[in-house]
Amino acid sequence: MQGVGFRPFVYRLARRCSLAGWVLNDSRGVEIELEGSQKDIDDFAESLEREAPPLARIASVTRKRVTPLAETEFVIRPSQVEAEKATLISPDCATCDDCVGELFDPSDRRYRYPFINCTNCGPRYTIIRDFPYDRPLTTMSKFKMCSACQAEYDDPADRRFHAQPNACWDCGPGVTLLQPDGTVPSKNDDAVAQSARLLREGRILAIKGLGGFHLSVDATDEKAVARLRRRKFREAKPLAIMSPSLETIRTFCRPSPTHEKLLTSVQRPIVLCPKLPGGPIAESVAPRSRNFGVMLPYTPLHHLIMREGFVALVMTSGNQTDEPIAIDNDEALRRLGGIADAFLTHDRDILTRIDDSVIAVMGDSAVPVRRARGFAPAPIELPRPADHHILAVGAEGKNTFCFVRDNFAFPSQHIGDLDTPIALGFFEEVIERLQKLLQVEPSVIAHDLHPAYLSTAYAKRRPAQHHVGVQHHHAHIVSGMVEHSLEGEVIGLALDGTGYGTDGTIWGSELLVAGYRDFRRLGWLKPTPMPGGDRCVESPDRMAFSFLYSAYGTAAADLKLSPVERIPSDDRIVLVQMLEKGINSPPSSGMGRFFDAVSALLDVCPNPSFDGQPAIELEFFADDEKGAYPLEPPSEEPPLVFDPSPLIRAAVNDIGKGIPREVISARFHNSILSMCVKMSLAARAATGLDRVVLSGGVFQNQYLTERVLAELSERGFRVYLHNQVPPNDGCISLGQAAIAAERTSE
Ligand code: ZN
Ligand code: ZN
Ligand code: FE
């Protein structure tokens, strides 16, 4: 990758080991020639992998003996042009420990400088204007390095050798605090002190970060958090928080060693950590959630603010709910003016918006929920090189897209839901940018089969040699195969809200046997109509009513159950007519809708304010209890079709008996668990395959996923969870890309 300091590292190491020779980048990677004693060369080889810079990735090392040339010096040779083209752009990276040390060292010339960075840390992807990655082509071009900075930049032995964003108090960017009430703007250290004071007073601050603005309040201040929610129109969705250290996080969370490793990784993602009861964080930060989404500081400015004595600050994306994050100073003032009381900005421009990444822990595995800062645009390796450059445009919700060049897939950062003009603009803008940075000219465009997805419409507008339509759940499973380098065929369990099927109906509880080229569907949940289509997503009561109608017929309208009673009786009559005649009631086998319905039956979340909320809250209600409801296919021979009606009747009986909803929720989850086991066993019996890939947003449900993992492993399956892209629709573009590569290869 470019700009991660690998060549200077090799240079320093070779000199330390008293070796002569050279290092250069070529199109296959890094080539090093060494001349010296065998022992010194062995020492070098050993240290090479152990001490490599944090941002470098060594895939493999090959060694070859060459004739000695009596060399006496070690040099960095200029790279070949071809090599420049093949090198990869590094993601942005959290401030390293060395830089944090200097930041708080009063004798250092960068003491408290908010833009301190080095070759091992700092911005990359968000400041690159064009290819190749070099200072004049970054947003640092307007700052001319002072002689001290330039000397570091030019010295191969220095930690800041070729660190493109290198800067200091004398020559680099600065921070400014703007208060819209006309207060004179304060600068730098004063701005940091004033910002901390405003936060302590309960004010809302917009803070410019690496990939956009955050909206911030003191996370221990209930009133301030409530005001932020009101102004941002965000009712219930948990807010991310930032805390100064692991020690502080342990005062309100119970992080496992896996959580702690993720929290302190160079990517510094938001990690979903179990709450510790009775901690100091305001209840409204993550109401009715078992977790806090928490992260550590990742820019020097964050470190400076957090050291002002905060336990935690809310750090939520600087946007109106459902819009992309703001990056520009003027844009922030315009779009966030109604939300923030003051703006802590700076004059290093951000060229691409990128949200914080989010990672959950399932068992001991890290499962991404949102892949963005710190990860994009790093590539994921495909099993084989593709014949063409490919663009895969992804799904409609939680969109990412993906480029393919040779054997690398480059998934974009999380773009989000494409249903607003501003989001669609963001989608097209990042496509153009990445296309330039990666030097690709796609002749193959892959897209979802759903005709109404805006990403599909974009794909069809864009001319190409081949347009490849990919079934949604096939893409889900193949993305998991790519991440784990699985060849051949696998059993795929794809459980999600909605995906367009090859038969034109809505799928979402799928047992597939899948390879890179094709798939077969061996089982599913019997479809239930969605009266009013997507209106069922907003109103789980409607969906519950439809499930009840399937189980009880017209008698459903008279059941003494809260979702039925919440629907006015006139509307119930209309719903029954719609369901009887099949008017505007597309059948769906989506597992998300099943969760919504059960959630409504248990009164868990009748008025969801964000996507997936009923299912998420249903999970948090689940007790650790063993029982399950009947959810059986009529035959064990594929295709297995699971009828939900007996389960619904059993759950309704439990409600009638006054069984606690914690127990009913657990029994429901256990039924889905047993469906997953039966599906896998039937697929193994039919095909002999024993590898199972789990994908779809439902596998963000920790209760279910951990149990499926355990039960299938116990039965001898090898089970694969996502580990680089999310199980939700953020993974679709990667799957589309790999399938299109396979289908367009010779
Ligand atoms: Zn550093
Ligand atoms: Zn300087
Ligand atoms: Fe999906």
mmCIF file of N, CA and C in Angstrom, residues 315-420:
data_model
loop_
_atom_site.group_PDB
_atom_site.id
_atom_site.type_symbol
_atom_site.label_atom_id
_atom_site.label_comp_id
_atom_site.label_asym_id
_atom_site.label_seq_id
_atom_site.Cartn_x
_atom_site.Cartn_y
_atom_site.Cartn_z
ATOM 1 N N MET A 315 -20.641 10.805 20.161
ATOM 2 C CA MET A 315 -20.010 11.170 18.884
ATOM 3 C C MET A 315 -20.821 10.522 17.782
ATOM 4 N N THR A 316 -21.865 11.196 17.365
ATOM 5 C CA THR A 316 -22.748 10.615 16.358
ATOM 6 C C THR A 316 -22.532 11.375 15.053
ATOM 7 N N SER A 317 -22.769 10.707 13.938
ATOM 8 C CA SER A 317 -22.520 11.318 12.626
ATOM 9 C C SER A 317 -23.208 12.666 12.511
ATOM 10 N N GLY A 318 -22.485 13.628 11.965
ATOM 11 C CA GLY A 318 -23.029 14.974 11.789
ATOM 12 C C GLY A 318 -23.938 15.037 10.589
ATOM 13 N N ASN A 319 -25.186 14.681 10.820
ATOM 14 C CA ASN A 319 -26.171 14.715 9.734
ATOM 15 C C ASN A 319 -27.558 14.810 10.338
ATOM 16 N N GLN A 320 -28.536 15.111 9.474
ATOM 17 C CA GLN A 320 -29.917 14.886 9.852
ATOM 18 C C GLN A 320 -30.100 13.378 9.733
ATOM 19 N N THR A 321 -30.916 12.790 10.559
ATOM 20 C CA THR A 321 -31.132 11.357 10.483
ATOM 21 C C THR A 321 -31.388 10.937 9.034
ATOM 22 N N ASP A 322 -30.752 9.840 8.619
ATOM 23 C CA ASP A 322 -30.917 9.243 7.287
ATOM 24 C C ASP A 322 -30.216 9.972 6.157
ATOM 25 N N GLU A 323 -29.405 10.986 6.456
ATOM 26 C CA GLU A 323 -28.650 11.618 5.381
ATOM 27 C C GLU A 323 -27.165 11.334 5.574
ATOM 28 N N PRO A 324 -26.364 11.514 4.512
ATOM 29 C CA PRO A 324 -24.922 11.293 4.691
ATOM 30 C C PRO A 324 -24.307 12.355 5.604
ATOM 31 N N ILE A 325 -23.161 12.010 6.152
ATOM 32 C CA ILE A 325 -22.441 12.859 7.085
ATOM 33 C C ILE A 325 -21.911 14.114 6.359
ATOM 34 N N ALA A 326 -21.928 15.272 7.052
ATOM 35 C CA ALA A 326 -21.428 16.513 6.450
ATOM 36 C C ALA A 326 -19.909 16.576 6.559
ATOM 37 N N ILE A 327 -19.230 17.083 5.498
ATOM 38 C CA ILE A 327 -17.766 17.136 5.544
ATOM 39 C C ILE A 327 -17.211 18.547 5.375
ATOM 40 N N ASP A 328 -17.890 19.376 4.647
ATOM 41 C CA ASP A 328 -17.400 20.693 4.300
ATOM 42 C C ASP A 328 -17.744 21.672 5.413
ATOM 43 N N ASN A 329 -16.893 22.695 5.671
ATOM 44 C CA ASN A 329 -17.212 23.650 6.728
ATOM 45 C C ASN A 329 -18.519 24.393 6.441
ATOM 46 N N ASP A 330 -18.667 24.916 5.208
ATOM 47 C CA ASP A 330 -19.892 25.655 4.868
ATOM 48 C C ASP A 330 -21.101 24.737 4.896
ATOM 49 N N GLU A 331 -20.906 23.515 4.354
ATOM 50 C CA GLU A 331 -21.986 22.530 4.326
ATOM 51 C C GLU A 331 -22.427 22.211 5.761
ATOM 52 N N ALA A 332 -21.456 22.083 6.658
ATOM 53 C CA ALA A 332 -21.782 21.752 8.047
ATOM 54 C C ALA A 332 -22.593 22.879 8.672
ATOM 55 N N LEU A 333 -22.154 24.128 8.445
ATOM 56 C CA LEU A 333 -22.883 25.258 9.026
ATOM 57 C C LEU A 333 -24.316 25.297 8.505
ATOM 58 N N ARG A 334 -24.462 24.980 7.225
ATOM 59 C CA ARG A 334 -25.791 25.033 6.610
ATOM 60 C C ARG A 334 -26.661 23.876 7.114
ATOM 61 N N ARG A 335 -26.098 22.649 7.062
ATOM 62 C CA ARG A 335 -26.926 21.481 7.361
ATOM 63 C C ARG A 335 -27.064 21.216 8.845
ATOM 64 N N LEU A 336 -26.057 21.623 9.629
ATOM 65 C CA LEU A 336 -26.102 21.308 11.054
ATOM 66 C C LEU A 336 -26.416 22.533 11.908
ATOM 67 N N GLY A 337 -26.643 23.677 11.232
ATOM 68 C CA GLY A 337 -26.893 24.926 11.955
ATOM 69 C C GLY A 337 -28.055 24.822 12.933
ATOM 70 N N GLY A 338 -29.066 24.028 12.569
ATOM 71 C CA GLY A 338 -30.228 23.891 13.447
ATOM 72 C C GLY A 338 -30.005 22.897 14.581
ATOM 73 N N ILE A 339 -28.905 22.194 14.553
ATOM 74 C CA ILE A 339 -28.659 21.169 15.567
ATOM 75 C C ILE A 339 -27.549 21.599 16.525
ATOM 76 N N ALA A 340 -26.412 22.052 15.968
ATOM 77 C CA ALA A 340 -25.248 22.334 16.813
ATOM 78 C C ALA A 340 -25.284 23.752 17.363
ATOM 79 N N ASP A 341 -24.776 23.916 18.603
ATOM 80 C CA ASP A 341 -24.654 25.242 19.201
ATOM 81 C C ASP A 341 -23.348 25.911 18.791
ATOM 82 N N ALA A 342 -22.353 25.116 18.437
ATOM 83 C CA ALA A 342 -21.064 25.662 18.038
ATOM 84 C C ALA A 342 -20.341 24.637 17.174
ATOM 85 N N PHE A 343 -19.346 25.114 16.418
ATOM 86 C CA PHE A 343 -18.631 24.264 15.457
ATOM 87 C C PHE A 343 -17.141 24.304 15.730
ATOM 88 N N LEU A 344 -16.566 23.157 16.013
ATOM 89 C CA LEU A 344 -15.118 23.054 16.155
ATOM 90 C C LEU A 344 -14.595 22.529 14.820
ATOM 91 N N THR A 345 -14.091 23.442 13.983
ATOM 92 C CA THR A 345 -13.729 23.057 12.621
ATOM 93 C C THR A 345 -12.224 23.207 12.417
ATOM 94 N N HIS A 346 -11.764 22.840 11.242
ATOM 95 C CA HIS A 346 -10.363 23.076 10.893
ATOM 96 C C HIS A 346 -10.241 23.260 9.399
ATOM 97 N N ASP A 347 -9.039 23.647 8.958
ATOM 98 C CA ASP A 347 -8.866 23.997 7.545
ATOM 99 C C ASP A 347 -8.103 22.941 6.749
ATOM 100 N N ARG A 348 -8.089 21.690 7.229
ATOM 101 C CA ARG A 348 -7.616 20.603 6.356
ATOM 102 C C ARG A 348 -8.866 19.978 5.751
ATOM 103 N N ASP A 349 -9.038 20.136 4.441
ATOM 104 C CA ASP A 349 -10.295 19.699 3.819
ATOM 105 C C ASP A 349 -10.403 18.178 3.788
ATOM 106 N N ILE A 350 -11.652 17.717 3.834
ATOM 107 C CA ILE A 350 -11.961 16.295 3.717
ATOM 108 C C ILE A 350 -12.499 16.080 2.307
ATOM 109 N N LEU A 351 -11.947 15.124 1.585
ATOM 110 C CA LEU A 351 -12.388 14.949 0.202
ATOM 111 C C LEU A 351 -13.449 13.877 0.041
ATOM 112 N N THR A 352 -13.501 12.939 0.961
ATOM 113 C CA THR A 352 -14.579 11.958 0.849
ATOM 114 C C THR A 352 -15.163 11.723 2.223
ATOM 115 N N ARG A 353 -16.496 11.669 2.286
ATOM 116 C CA ARG A 353 -17.125 11.439 3.594
ATOM 117 C C ARG A 353 -17.007 9.968 3.941
ATOM 118 N N ILE A 354 -16.748 9.723 5.194
ATOM 119 C CA ILE A 354 -16.627 8.329 5.611
ATOM 120 C C ILE A 354 -17.046 8.249 7.072
ATOM 121 N N ASP A 355 -17.980 7.368 7.347
ATOM 122 C CA ASP A 355 -18.493 7.218 8.708
ATOM 123 C C ASP A 355 -17.555 6.361 9.539
ATOM 124 N N ASP A 356 -17.794 6.338 10.837
ATOM 125 C CA ASP A 356 -17.062 5.430 11.700
ATOM 126 C C ASP A 356 -17.489 4.001 11.384
ATOM 127 N N SER A 357 -16.552 3.078 11.429
ATOM 128 C CA SER A 357 -16.895 1.675 11.256
ATOM 129 C C SER A 357 -17.494 1.140 12.554
ATOM 130 N N VAL A 358 -18.340 0.121 12.430
ATOM 131 C CA VAL A 358 -18.970 -0.469 13.609
ATOM 132 C C VAL A 358 -18.743 -1.982 13.579
ATOM 133 N N ILE A 359 -18.310 -2.537 14.704
ATOM 134 C CA ILE A 359 -18.044 -3.980 14.768
ATOM 135 C C ILE A 359 -18.727 -4.591 15.985
ATOM 136 N N ALA A 360 -19.358 -5.737 15.784
ATOM 137 C CA ALA A 360 -19.962 -6.491 16.884
ATOM 138 C C ALA A 360 -19.097 -7.717 17.159
ATOM 139 N N VAL A 361 -19.242 -8.297 18.325
ATOM 140 C CA VAL A 361 -18.507 -9.514 18.648
ATOM 141 C C VAL A 361 -19.523 -10.645 18.841
ATOM 142 N N MET A 362 -19.351 -11.730 18.087
ATOM 143 C CA MET A 362 -20.220 -12.914 18.197
ATOM 144 C C MET A 362 -19.324 -14.079 18.600
ATOM 145 N N GLY A 363 -19.570 -14.660 19.742
ATOM 146 C CA GLY A 363 -18.621 -15.644 20.257
ATOM 147 C C GLY A 363 -17.296 -14.917 20.442
ATOM 148 N N ASP A 364 -16.251 -15.431 19.762
ATOM 149 C CA ASP A 364 -14.970 -14.723 19.796
ATOM 150 C C ASP A 364 -14.674 -14.008 18.486
ATOM 151 N N SER A 365 -15.664 -13.993 17.586
ATOM 152 C CA SER A 365 -15.396 -13.434 16.264
ATOM 153 C C SER A 365 -15.859 -11.993 16.162
ATOM 154 N N ALA A 366 -15.082 -11.210 15.426
ATOM 155 C CA ALA A 366 -15.457 -9.829 15.127
ATOM 156 C C ALA A 366 -16.313 -9.839 13.870
ATOM 157 N N VAL A 367 -17.527 -9.311 13.956
ATOM 158 C CA VAL A 367 -18.412 -9.253 12.799
ATOM 159 C C VAL A 367 -18.719 -7.783 12.502
ATOM 160 N N PRO A 368 -18.293 -7.298 11.328
ATOM 161 C CA PRO A 368 -18.555 -5.890 11.009
ATOM 162 C C PRO A 368 -20.052 -5.631 10.871
ATOM 163 N N VAL A 369 -20.486 -4.481 11.329
ATOM 164 C CA VAL A 369 -21.866 -4.056 11.126
ATOM 165 C C VAL A 369 -21.878 -2.926 10.093
ATOM 166 N N ARG A 370 -20.803 -2.127 10.098
ATOM 167 C CA ARG A 370 -20.640 -1.061 9.099
ATOM 168 C C ARG A 370 -19.151 -0.969 8.801
ATOM 169 N N ARG A 371 -18.803 -1.104 7.504
ATOM 170 C CA ARG A 371 -17.394 -1.069 7.127
ATOM 171 C C ARG A 371 -17.127 0.266 6.470
ATOM 172 N N ALA A 372 -16.317 1.095 7.136
ATOM 173 C CA ALA A 372 -16.058 2.421 6.601
ATOM 174 C C ALA A 372 -14.660 2.871 7.026
ATOM 175 N N ARG A 373 -14.572 3.906 7.879
ATOM 176 C CA ARG A 373 -13.274 4.479 8.241
ATOM 177 C C ARG A 373 -12.309 3.428 8.770
ATOM 178 N N GLY A 374 -11.070 3.490 8.288
ATOM 179 C CA GLY A 374 -10.043 2.565 8.750
ATOM 180 C C GLY A 374 -9.969 1.308 7.883
ATOM 181 N N PHE A 375 -11.037 0.995 7.197
ATOM 182 C CA PHE A 375 -11.070 -0.227 6.378
ATOM 183 C C PHE A 375 -11.127 0.093 4.880
ATOM 184 N N ALA A 376 -12.003 1.022 4.484
ATOM 185 C CA ALA A 376 -12.075 1.392 3.069
ATOM 186 C C ALA A 376 -10.916 2.341 2.754
ATOM 187 N N PRO A 377 -10.306 2.254 1.579
ATOM 188 C CA PRO A 377 -10.613 1.352 0.469
ATOM 189 C C PRO A 377 -9.664 0.155 0.385
ATOM 190 N N ALA A 378 -9.341 -0.460 1.517
ATOM 191 C CA ALA A 378 -8.460 -1.635 1.461
ATOM 192 C C ALA A 378 -9.162 -2.761 0.706
ATOM 193 N N PRO A 379 -8.401 -3.530 -0.079
ATOM 194 C CA PRO A 379 -9.022 -4.561 -0.898
ATOM 195 C C PRO A 379 -9.247 -5.874 -0.148
ATOM 196 N N ILE A 380 -10.107 -6.691 -0.710
ATOM 197 C CA ILE A 380 -10.318 -8.059 -0.254
ATOM 198 C C ILE A 380 -9.965 -8.942 -1.443
ATOM 199 N N GLU A 381 -9.192 -9.999 -1.201
ATOM 200 C CA GLU A 381 -8.695 -10.792 -2.319
ATOM 201 C C GLU A 381 -9.754 -11.742 -2.858
ATOM 202 N N LEU A 382 -9.861 -11.791 -4.173
ATOM 203 C CA LEU A 382 -10.776 -12.737 -4.822
ATOM 204 C C LEU A 382 -10.034 -14.053 -5.072
ATOM 205 N N PRO A 383 -10.790 -15.154 -5.246
ATOM 206 C CA PRO A 383 -10.119 -16.443 -5.456
ATOM 207 C C PRO A 383 -9.282 -16.476 -6.732
ATOM 208 N N ARG A 384 -9.698 -15.731 -7.752
ATOM 209 C CA ARG A 384 -8.968 -15.718 -9.024
ATOM 210 C C ARG A 384 -8.984 -14.307 -9.588
ATOM 211 N N PRO A 385 -7.987 -13.959 -10.424
ATOM 212 C CA PRO A 385 -8.036 -12.646 -11.080
ATOM 213 C C PRO A 385 -9.227 -12.575 -12.036
ATOM 214 N N ALA A 386 -9.852 -11.414 -12.117
ATOM 215 C CA ALA A 386 -10.980 -11.235 -13.028
ATOM 216 C C ALA A 386 -10.463 -10.839 -14.405
ATOM 217 N N ASP A 387 -11.199 -11.230 -15.443
ATOM 218 C CA ASP A 387 -10.808 -10.861 -16.805
ATOM 219 C C ASP A 387 -11.076 -9.394 -17.103
ATOM 220 N N HIS A 388 -12.009 -8.803 -16.364
ATOM 221 C CA HIS A 388 -12.430 -7.429 -16.654
ATOM 222 C C HIS A 388 -12.317 -6.569 -15.402
ATOM 223 N N HIS A 389 -12.355 -5.260 -15.605
ATOM 224 C CA HIS A 389 -12.630 -4.364 -14.480
ATOM 225 C C HIS A 389 -14.140 -4.394 -14.252
ATOM 226 N N ILE A 390 -14.542 -4.492 -12.992
ATOM 227 C CA ILE A 390 -15.964 -4.673 -12.681
ATOM 228 C C ILE A 390 -16.416 -3.607 -11.697
ATOM 229 N N LEU A 391 -17.632 -3.134 -11.883
ATOM 230 C CA LEU A 391 -18.296 -2.325 -10.853
ATOM 231 C C LEU A 391 -19.546 -3.080 -10.423
ATOM 232 N N ALA A 392 -19.651 -3.366 -9.122
ATOM 233 C CA ALA A 392 -20.861 -3.974 -8.576
ATOM 234 C C ALA A 392 -21.532 -2.905 -7.716
ATOM 235 N N VAL A 393 -22.802 -2.602 -8.007
ATOM 236 C CA VAL A 393 -23.418 -1.405 -7.421
ATOM 237 C C VAL A 393 -24.117 -1.653 -6.090
ATOM 238 N N GLY A 394 -24.247 -2.918 -5.664
ATOM 239 C CA GLY A 394 -24.787 -3.186 -4.336
ATOM 240 C C GLY A 394 -26.296 -3.117 -4.253
ATOM 241 N N ALA A 395 -26.783 -3.088 -3.027
ATOM 242 C CA ALA A 395 -28.225 -3.104 -2.773
ATOM 243 C C ALA A 395 -28.737 -1.680 -2.611
ATOM 244 N N GLU A 396 -29.918 -1.545 -2.080
ATOM 245 C CA GLU A 396 -30.537 -0.221 -1.933
ATOM 246 C C GLU A 396 -30.330 0.336 -0.528
ATOM 247 N N GLY A 397 -30.516 -0.537 0.473
ATOM 248 C CA GLY A 397 -30.301 -0.105 1.853
ATOM 249 C C GLY A 397 -28.886 -0.466 2.273
ATOM 250 N N LYS A 398 -28.335 0.282 3.230
ATOM 251 C CA LYS A 398 -26.970 0.044 3.722
ATOM 252 C C LYS A 398 -26.009 -0.175 2.567
ATOM 253 N N ASN A 399 -26.172 0.637 1.531
ATOM 254 C CA ASN A 399 -25.428 0.411 0.294
ATOM 255 C C ASN A 399 -23.916 0.526 0.460
ATOM 256 N N THR A 400 -23.204 -0.355 -0.208
ATOM 257 C CA THR A 400 -21.805 -0.156 -0.559
ATOM 258 C C THR A 400 -21.738 -0.563 -2.021
ATOM 259 N N PHE A 401 -20.706 -0.097 -2.735
ATOM 260 C CA PHE A 401 -20.467 -0.653 -4.066
ATOM 261 C C PHE A 401 -19.065 -1.226 -4.048
ATOM 262 N N CYS A 402 -18.659 -1.835 -5.150
ATOM 263 C CA CYS A 402 -17.379 -2.541 -5.117
ATOM 264 C C CYS A 402 -16.760 -2.551 -6.508
ATOM 265 N N PHE A 403 -15.478 -2.193 -6.599
ATOM 266 C CA PHE A 403 -14.740 -2.312 -7.854
ATOM 267 C C PHE A 403 -13.881 -3.561 -7.818
ATOM 268 N N VAL A 404 -13.659 -4.158 -8.986
ATOM 269 C CA VAL A 404 -12.729 -5.277 -9.078
ATOM 270 C C VAL A 404 -11.657 -4.930 -10.101
ATOM 271 N N ARG A 405 -10.405 -5.158 -9.701
ATOM 272 C CA ARG A 405 -9.268 -5.016 -10.600
ATOM 273 C C ARG A 405 -8.360 -6.206 -10.323
ATOM 274 N N ASP A 406 -8.046 -6.981 -11.329
ATOM 275 C CA ASP A 406 -7.237 -8.203 -11.166
ATOM 276 C C ASP A 406 -7.884 -9.119 -10.122
ATOM 277 N N ASN A 407 -7.098 -9.514 -9.108
ATOM 278 C CA ASN A 407 -7.705 -10.405 -8.112
ATOM 279 C C ASN A 407 -8.115 -9.658 -6.840
ATOM 280 N N PHE A 408 -8.296 -8.346 -6.967
ATOM 281 C CA PHE A 408 -8.692 -7.562 -5.805
ATOM 282 C C PHE A 408 -10.098 -6.992 -5.951
ATOM 283 N N ALA A 409 -10.894 -7.135 -4.903
ATOM 284 C CA ALA A 409 -12.182 -6.442 -4.822
ATOM 285 C C ALA A 409 -11.989 -5.279 -3.861
ATOM 286 N N PHE A 410 -12.459 -4.100 -4.252
ATOM 287 C CA PHE A 410 -12.344 -2.906 -3.417
ATOM 288 C C PHE A 410 -13.739 -2.444 -3.014
ATOM 289 N N PRO A 411 -14.262 -2.918 -1.886
ATOM 290 C CA PRO A 411 -15.580 -2.418 -1.473
ATOM 291 C C PRO A 411 -15.458 -0.967 -1.019
ATOM 292 N N SER A 412 -16.449 -0.164 -1.383
ATOM 293 C CA SER A 412 -16.467 1.242 -0.958
ATOM 294 C C SER A 412 -16.755 1.309 0.530
ATOM 295 N N GLN A 413 -16.582 2.487 1.087
ATOM 296 C CA GLN A 413 -17.081 2.706 2.439
ATOM 297 C C GLN A 413 -18.610 2.597 2.432
ATOM 298 N N HIS A 414 -19.196 2.411 3.610
ATOM 299 C CA HIS A 414 -20.648 2.420 3.797
ATOM 300 C C HIS A 414 -21.218 3.701 3.179
ATOM 301 N N ILE A 415 -22.157 3.549 2.251
ATOM 302 C CA ILE A 415 -22.799 4.722 1.655
ATOM 303 C C ILE A 415 -24.117 5.000 2.373
ATOM 304 N N GLY A 416 -24.871 3.956 2.693
ATOM 305 C CA GLY A 416 -26.130 4.135 3.413
ATOM 306 C C GLY A 416 -27.321 3.889 2.517
ATOM 307 N N ASP A 417 -28.495 4.291 2.976
ATOM 308 C CA ASP A 417 -29.711 4.067 2.216
ATOM 309 C C ASP A 417 -29.772 5.069 1.071
ATOM 310 N N LEU A 418 -30.081 4.556 -0.131
ATOM 311 C CA LEU A 418 -30.002 5.419 -1.316
ATOM 312 C C LEU A 418 -31.286 6.200 -1.572
ATOM 313 N N ASP A 419 -32.194 6.238 -0.602
ATOM 314 C CA ASP A 419 -33.512 6.770 -0.934
ATOM 315 C C ASP A 419 -33.662 8.284 -0.808
ATOM 316 N N THR A 420 -32.571 9.033 -0.597
ATOM 317 C CA THR A 420 -32.684 10.493 -0.647
ATOM 318 C C THR A 420 -31.778 10.994 -1.766
#
